[in-house]
XYZ file of C-alpha atoms in Angstrom:
466
model
C 0.000 0.000 0.000
C 1.335 3.426 -0.949
C 2.405 5.602 1.952
C -0.322 7.923 3.196
C 0.509 11.299 4.672
C -0.910 11.740 8.160
C -1.035 14.794 10.362
C -2.297 16.072 13.697
C -6.080 15.839 13.970
C -6.528 12.983 11.465
C -8.903 10.160 12.300
C -7.167 6.813 11.931
C -7.257 3.106 12.523
C -4.379 2.338 14.863
C -2.908 -1.085 15.563
C -1.086 -1.633 18.851
C 1.288 -4.617 18.879
C -0.579 -7.819 18.054
C -3.976 -6.303 18.822
C -6.670 -5.482 16.245
C -7.034 -2.024 14.679
C -9.144 0.463 16.653
C -10.526 3.896 15.689
C -8.720 6.896 17.129
C -7.433 10.380 16.437
C -3.903 11.749 16.159
C -3.495 14.300 18.950
C -0.756 16.191 20.729
C 0.761 14.139 23.570
C 0.967 15.527 27.124
C 3.849 17.977 27.502
C 5.882 15.597 29.665
C 5.426 12.633 27.324
C 8.472 12.208 25.106
C 8.355 10.531 21.729
C 10.182 7.161 21.565
C 13.559 7.535 19.928
C 14.262 6.161 16.486
C 10.622 5.531 15.639
C 8.395 7.518 13.308
C 5.110 7.487 15.149
C 2.065 9.525 16.181
C 0.302 9.840 19.516
C -3.215 8.400 19.169
C -6.218 8.601 21.481
C -8.709 5.791 20.935
C -12.483 6.174 20.813
C -14.691 4.229 23.201
C -11.863 3.661 25.706
C -9.532 5.684 27.904
C -6.498 4.332 26.041
C -3.848 6.291 24.202
C -0.357 5.370 22.981
C 2.442 6.093 20.538
C 1.716 4.144 17.328
C 4.197 3.553 14.515
C 3.264 5.171 11.201
C 3.103 1.838 9.397
C 0.486 0.677 11.902
C -1.883 3.554 11.081
C -4.492 3.764 8.312
C -6.839 6.654 7.448
C -10.236 6.207 9.106
C -12.581 7.007 6.219
C -10.675 5.094 3.534
C -10.711 1.866 5.569
C -13.953 2.220 7.529
C -15.988 -0.293 5.532
C -13.149 -2.799 5.553
C -12.844 -2.652 9.336
C -16.581 -2.797 9.992
C -16.851 -5.965 7.897
C -14.107 -7.605 9.927
C -15.445 -6.879 13.402
C -19.042 -6.920 14.643
C -18.218 -6.801 18.376
C -20.330 -4.634 20.676
C -17.408 -2.579 22.012
C -16.059 -2.081 18.536
C -19.433 -0.826 17.328
C -19.626 1.541 20.291
C -16.213 2.934 19.340
C -17.320 3.460 15.726
C -20.517 5.131 16.950
C -18.368 7.450 19.079
C -16.373 8.443 16.001
C -19.524 9.173 14.022
C -20.945 11.221 16.901
C -17.705 13.187 17.026
C -17.922 13.865 13.290
C -21.527 15.014 13.590
C -20.590 17.428 16.350
C -17.508 18.659 14.538
C -19.427 19.529 11.342
C -16.251 20.272 9.479
C -14.840 22.566 12.181
C -11.443 22.032 13.713
C -11.816 21.131 17.353
C -10.111 19.163 20.099
C -10.961 15.534 20.453
C -13.493 14.623 23.091
C -13.729 10.908 23.488
C -16.736 9.510 25.369
C -15.465 7.575 28.355
C -16.013 3.869 28.704
C -15.612 1.950 31.923
C -14.132 -1.051 30.153
C -12.806 -2.353 26.878
C -13.628 -5.949 27.655
C -14.697 -7.637 24.492
C -12.282 -5.697 22.286
C -10.573 -8.916 21.302
C -13.716 -10.990 20.988
C -15.166 -12.094 17.683
C -13.700 -12.150 14.185
C -11.468 -9.111 14.750
C -9.138 -11.248 16.846
C -8.036 -13.007 13.658
C -7.389 -9.816 11.661
C -3.991 -9.868 9.920
C -2.287 -6.465 9.673
C 0.637 -6.366 7.291
C 3.821 -5.057 8.929
C 6.738 -3.635 7.011
C 9.571 -5.970 6.136
C 12.228 -3.806 7.724
C 10.400 -3.079 10.958
C 8.288 -5.920 12.373
C 5.370 -5.258 14.659
C 6.868 -7.216 17.522
C 8.888 -5.294 20.098
C 12.473 -4.706 19.050
C 13.509 -5.901 22.499
C 10.894 -8.415 23.721
C 12.762 -9.088 27.008
C 11.541 -5.647 28.071
C 7.874 -5.938 27.200
C 5.915 -2.846 26.332
C 2.591 -4.483 26.938
C 3.265 -7.457 29.252
C 0.382 -9.599 28.075
C -0.270 -13.003 29.561
C -1.476 -15.743 27.245
C -5.088 -15.990 28.384
C -8.463 -16.294 26.723
C -9.279 -12.776 27.942
C -6.492 -10.637 26.452
C -8.737 -7.574 26.494
C -8.433 -7.381 30.265
C -4.651 -7.187 30.114
C -4.784 -4.932 27.056
C -6.926 -2.415 28.889
C -4.893 -2.554 32.052
C -1.463 -2.199 30.495
C -1.994 0.147 27.566
C -4.187 2.584 29.462
C -2.414 5.962 29.681
C 0.781 4.340 28.428
C 4.052 5.980 27.589
C 7.268 4.346 26.495
C 10.626 6.052 26.889
C 14.119 4.837 26.108
C 16.646 5.190 28.919
C 20.355 5.732 28.305
C 20.999 2.073 29.147
C 18.730 0.970 26.331
C 16.249 -0.791 28.594
C 12.593 0.033 28.173
C 10.765 1.988 30.818
C 6.982 2.020 30.917
C 5.100 4.863 32.541
C 1.512 5.979 32.784
C 1.026 9.200 30.844
C -0.817 10.908 33.676
C 1.320 11.922 36.626
C -1.523 11.456 39.072
C -3.136 8.188 39.982
C -6.391 7.140 38.367
C -7.965 6.790 41.773
C -7.110 9.988 43.564
C -6.288 8.293 46.866
C -2.926 7.017 45.596
C 0.028 9.291 44.925
C 2.574 7.211 43.012
C 6.113 7.188 44.318
C 8.681 9.098 42.277
C 11.091 6.180 42.624
C 11.900 4.107 39.555
C 10.272 0.700 39.830
C 11.586 -2.542 38.327
C 9.639 -5.770 37.975
C 11.011 -9.235 37.213
C 8.637 -12.047 36.228
C 5.525 -11.640 34.086
C 3.546 -14.782 34.787
C -0.104 -15.118 35.834
C 0.431 -12.798 38.802
C 3.196 -10.519 37.582
C 1.413 -9.221 34.493
C -1.608 -8.092 36.492
C 0.555 -6.492 39.172
C 2.489 -4.480 36.596
C -0.758 -3.440 34.915
C -1.978 -1.884 38.133
C 1.347 -0.204 38.898
C 1.087 1.467 35.490
C -2.517 2.509 35.977
C -1.612 4.180 39.244
C 1.084 6.292 37.601
C 4.287 4.415 38.438
C 7.284 4.215 36.128
C 8.077 0.525 35.599
C 10.940 -1.299 33.886
C 10.274 -4.991 33.306
C 12.081 -8.229 32.520
C 10.885 -11.811 32.163
C 13.103 -14.769 32.906
C 11.637 -17.174 30.315
C 13.053 -15.873 27.048
C 11.623 -18.776 25.057
C 8.089 -18.121 26.239
C 8.231 -14.404 25.606
C 10.145 -14.536 22.334
C 12.909 -12.488 23.906
C 16.430 -12.030 22.619
C 19.570 -12.097 24.741
C 21.131 -8.994 26.192
C 18.694 -7.704 28.835
C 19.226 -8.897 32.397
C 17.851 -8.690 35.926
C 21.109 -7.009 36.949
C 20.448 -4.181 34.514
C 16.930 -3.638 35.815
C 18.146 -3.525 39.413
C 21.009 -1.167 38.597
C 18.715 1.316 36.827
C 15.789 1.215 39.281
C 15.356 2.285 42.888
C 13.047 -0.553 43.948
C 12.877 -3.846 42.053
C 10.077 -6.356 42.629
C 10.225 -10.007 41.588
C 7.536 -12.657 41.319
C 8.645 -16.104 40.150
C 7.437 -19.661 40.557
C 9.440 -21.447 43.242
C 12.565 -21.426 45.456
C 14.891 -22.524 42.654
C 13.644 -19.792 40.310
C 13.936 -17.208 43.086
C 17.547 -18.212 43.817
C 18.530 -18.376 40.156
C 17.109 -14.911 39.596
C 19.265 -13.433 42.344
C 22.399 -15.589 42.276
C 22.567 -16.678 38.636
C 24.564 -15.122 35.780
C 23.690 -11.426 35.323
C 21.331 -11.860 38.246
C 19.865 -9.417 40.713
C 22.878 -9.560 43.011
C 25.163 -8.172 40.307
C 23.026 -5.044 40.107
C 22.831 -4.471 43.859
C 24.818 -1.625 45.349
C 24.281 0.428 48.530
C 20.739 1.781 48.671
C 19.244 -0.473 45.984
C 16.024 -2.163 47.085
C 14.785 -5.661 46.281
C 11.291 -6.951 47.050
C 10.656 -10.672 46.484
C 6.948 -11.440 45.997
C 7.436 -15.139 45.235
C 5.895 -17.802 47.452
C 8.921 -19.687 48.780
C 10.129 -21.213 52.040
C 11.623 -19.181 54.894
C 15.130 -20.614 54.399
C 15.212 -19.461 50.776
C 14.015 -15.952 51.498
C 16.425 -15.639 54.454
C 19.350 -16.639 52.241
C 18.333 -14.090 49.605
C 17.962 -11.366 52.222
C 21.435 -12.059 53.569
C 23.184 -11.798 50.191
C 21.258 -8.646 49.216
C 22.040 -6.912 52.508
C 25.695 -8.031 52.321
C 26.033 -5.887 49.189
C 24.521 -2.854 50.911
C 21.046 -3.430 49.494
C 17.699 -3.371 51.280
C 15.399 -6.384 51.294
C 11.698 -7.018 51.775
C 9.751 -10.227 51.238
C 6.180 -9.643 50.103
C 4.402 -12.780 48.852
C 0.801 -12.255 47.777
C -2.404 -14.121 48.498
C -4.726 -14.271 45.508
C -5.038 -15.480 41.952
C -4.780 -14.139 38.421
C -8.161 -12.405 38.518
C -7.415 -10.702 41.846
C -4.032 -9.671 40.461
C -5.698 -8.098 37.412
C -8.234 -6.361 39.671
C -5.619 -4.983 42.062
C -7.200 -6.895 44.957
C -4.308 -9.013 46.231
C -3.448 -9.399 49.910
C 0.230 -8.631 50.506
C 2.209 -10.230 53.334
C 5.449 -8.360 53.963
C 8.430 -8.814 56.277
C 11.962 -7.480 56.516
C 13.042 -3.855 56.100
C 10.242 -1.767 57.636
C 11.461 1.409 55.949
C 11.347 -0.294 52.555
C 7.832 -1.488 53.351
C 6.822 2.141 53.846
C 8.603 3.154 50.628
C 6.520 0.561 48.764
C 3.258 2.012 50.075
C 1.925 3.392 46.781
C 2.953 0.217 44.942
C 1.173 -2.016 47.438
C -1.917 0.187 47.272
C -1.913 -0.142 43.481
C -1.619 -3.932 43.436
C -3.593 -4.985 46.502
C -6.558 -4.279 48.746
C -4.526 -4.602 51.934
C -1.037 -5.383 53.191
C 0.358 -6.766 56.437
C 3.824 -6.169 57.901
C 4.829 -9.302 59.806
C 8.240 -8.419 61.248
C 11.514 -10.144 60.475
C 12.427 -11.867 57.227
C 10.932 -15.333 56.971
C 7.672 -14.559 58.728
C 5.841 -13.644 55.528
C 7.041 -16.817 53.803
C 5.788 -18.950 56.695
C 2.419 -17.179 56.840
C 1.958 -17.430 53.071
C 2.600 -21.170 53.113
C 0.078 -21.625 55.918
C -2.535 -19.616 53.997
C -1.984 -21.659 50.842
C -1.944 -24.902 52.844
C -5.450 -24.095 54.075
C -6.591 -23.101 50.585
C -5.119 -26.162 48.889
C -6.579 -28.532 51.469
C -9.990 -26.892 51.129
C -9.872 -27.233 47.342
C -9.108 -30.946 47.636
C -12.032 -31.356 50.054
C -14.375 -29.563 47.630
C -13.334 -31.946 44.831
C -13.769 -34.931 47.134
C -17.265 -33.822 48.100
C -18.365 -33.269 44.510
C -17.131 -36.695 43.411
C -18.774 -38.376 46.410
C -22.041 -36.670 45.486
C -21.726 -37.973 41.943
C -21.016 -41.586 42.821
C -23.863 -41.673 45.358
C -26.383 -40.369 42.844
C -26.638 -36.852 44.227
C -26.740 -33.696 42.112
C -23.429 -31.830 42.141
C -25.226 -28.600 41.259
C -27.596 -29.046 44.194
C -24.630 -29.633 46.496
C -23.116 -26.359 45.303
C -26.429 -24.553 45.807
C -26.623 -25.864 49.373
C -23.028 -24.892 50.147
C -23.606 -21.413 48.717
C -26.463 -20.895 51.140
C -24.468 -21.973 54.188
C -21.508 -20.847 56.243
C -18.983 -22.055 53.688
C -20.320 -19.731 50.983
C -17.501 -17.794 49.300
C -16.355 -16.583 45.915
C -13.588 -19.196 46.001
C -16.017 -22.048 46.652
C -18.406 -20.954 43.925
C -15.734 -20.327 41.287
C -13.901 -23.584 41.835
C -17.117 -25.621 41.862
C -18.204 -23.913 38.645
C -14.839 -24.851 37.110
C -15.499 -28.481 37.948
C -19.137 -28.516 36.845
C -18.236 -26.856 33.531
C -15.075 -28.882 33.003
C -13.152 -25.625 32.589
C -9.723 -25.814 34.198
C -8.084 -22.798 32.615
C -5.443 -21.776 35.184
C -6.203 -19.007 37.626
C -3.797 -20.599 40.127
C -1.658 -23.395 38.711
C -2.173 -26.817 40.258
C 1.577 -27.426 40.281
C 2.112 -24.314 42.401
C -0.477 -25.147 45.043
C 1.102 -28.611 45.309
C 4.499 -26.941 45.705
C 3.098 -24.777 48.504
C 1.560 -27.781 50.259
C 4.911 -29.564 50.075
C 6.711 -26.559 51.563
C 4.058 -26.150 54.273
C 4.462 -29.805 55.279
C 8.231 -29.280 55.477
C 7.607 -26.215 57.640
C 5.579 -28.367 60.025
C 8.244 -31.043 60.047
C 10.905 -28.461 60.962
C 9.084 -27.653 64.202
C 7.759 -31.191 64.782
C 4.164 -30.122 64.149
C 1.793 -32.628 62.500
C 0.092 -31.638 59.232
C -1.907 -34.764 58.327
C -4.666 -32.928 56.446
C -2.161 -31.100 54.271
C -0.228 -34.324 53.733
C -3.362 -36.105 52.527
C -4.262 -33.248 50.206
C -0.705 -33.192 48.881
C -0.986 -36.820 47.831
C -4.161 -36.059 45.858
C -2.445 -33.176 44.048
C 0.531 -35.413 43.275
C -1.920 -37.860 41.741
C -3.414 -35.037 39.659
C 0.064 -34.041 38.487
C 0.681 -37.630 37.406
C -2.475 -37.281 35.312
C -0.890 -34.327 33.496
C -2.882 -31.638 35.322
C 0.108 -29.531 36.469
C -0.577 -26.622 34.146
C -4.322 -26.569 34.772
C -6.085 -24.704 37.543
C -5.891 -26.135 41.058
C -9.547 -27.174 40.709
C -8.352 -29.851 38.280
C -7.461 -31.848 41.398
C -11.004 -33.123 40.851
C -9.657 -35.318 38.079
C -7.535 -37.220 40.591
C -10.791 -38.558 42.073
C -12.433 -39.627 38.816
C -9.507 -41.499 37.228
């Protein structure tokens, strides 16, 4: 397609990363929002959402010339609302130059639904759509069936700026928090690990106005190239958070080649949000502090949905001053936080919490299968439980997973089994019996043997029916 000249005020179809084209208008960026270096792009505000971003020229098409083409591709409700907003804007403009006023929308859920999700936009040969440096993700999207949730959370009020080190820093365009009760810290924030929990956490840090530099340890999964390291993130940020899968991953991240420890110098802060055992977190604290760094453990209680919603419960221990410095970050990612004293206490408490949760989940699965084999209705059992003292969102969601046969991970089964194993070891260390947890652990091990590791914890149900 021949190059089309675009200018300020033009209505366009803009494509962000691997997401479908969306109607917007080229506008002036906020005064403090610098244009990414080395990229010919325009700042676009999108109709029907609160989103705006720098978009490369080759990912823009004139609105009117491609309107019919785009409408044929997507019939989604949110998409139609966005198109209606454009037409309403044009009716009000009546040929006069005026500033863009985009009707607000509380959500862009559904943006990726329908045929538009399969739309193929042709990138240029010399400059592919994918990030030039995928290890530092601009959009941090988890591979879920609801990408619109992450898309909304991460691209909302987004700015991308290149630091002198070459690493990518992501910052919300507005300097004030979306909810006025949070004033984001002026400290540079780093985040390592963009799994089920990490992506949602970063989304909410961005929405609340924090500047965030990110890295993900699994290059193969993220399509990353070599050259960007945890050490670089730590060395360029004031406070670096990490959220990885288990004790080995947590140690490798800190002690491995180009790891966190190599970026630590006096005053640098490291906050480990992984769920690990007390011995692991104590060892990490010691090596960080030995280099003059400050350390806080802050594992989180919740799941992917609570992470996306900014409703996690944060259990912190270690450097009390660092805990206070993380105040705006914790407010952005969670509904409450607890400071539990010395390093190791948060790890122990988190394992106990997850031990209770994992055991309860196994009991739910056991009850549902017993109902089935005795000729009772599983749905009626759920209805009865939901009317009693055990009623909870957790109970209802996990039972619905089982009844629908939908085990898409919200909390990986392999991780709850890991936490049960660590909780049992914690009990053993103080000669305290944990027979309920031990029994539940055996059921999860059976589920893992049935290839359920990467499904939701509710897939423990399958250990009872095979």
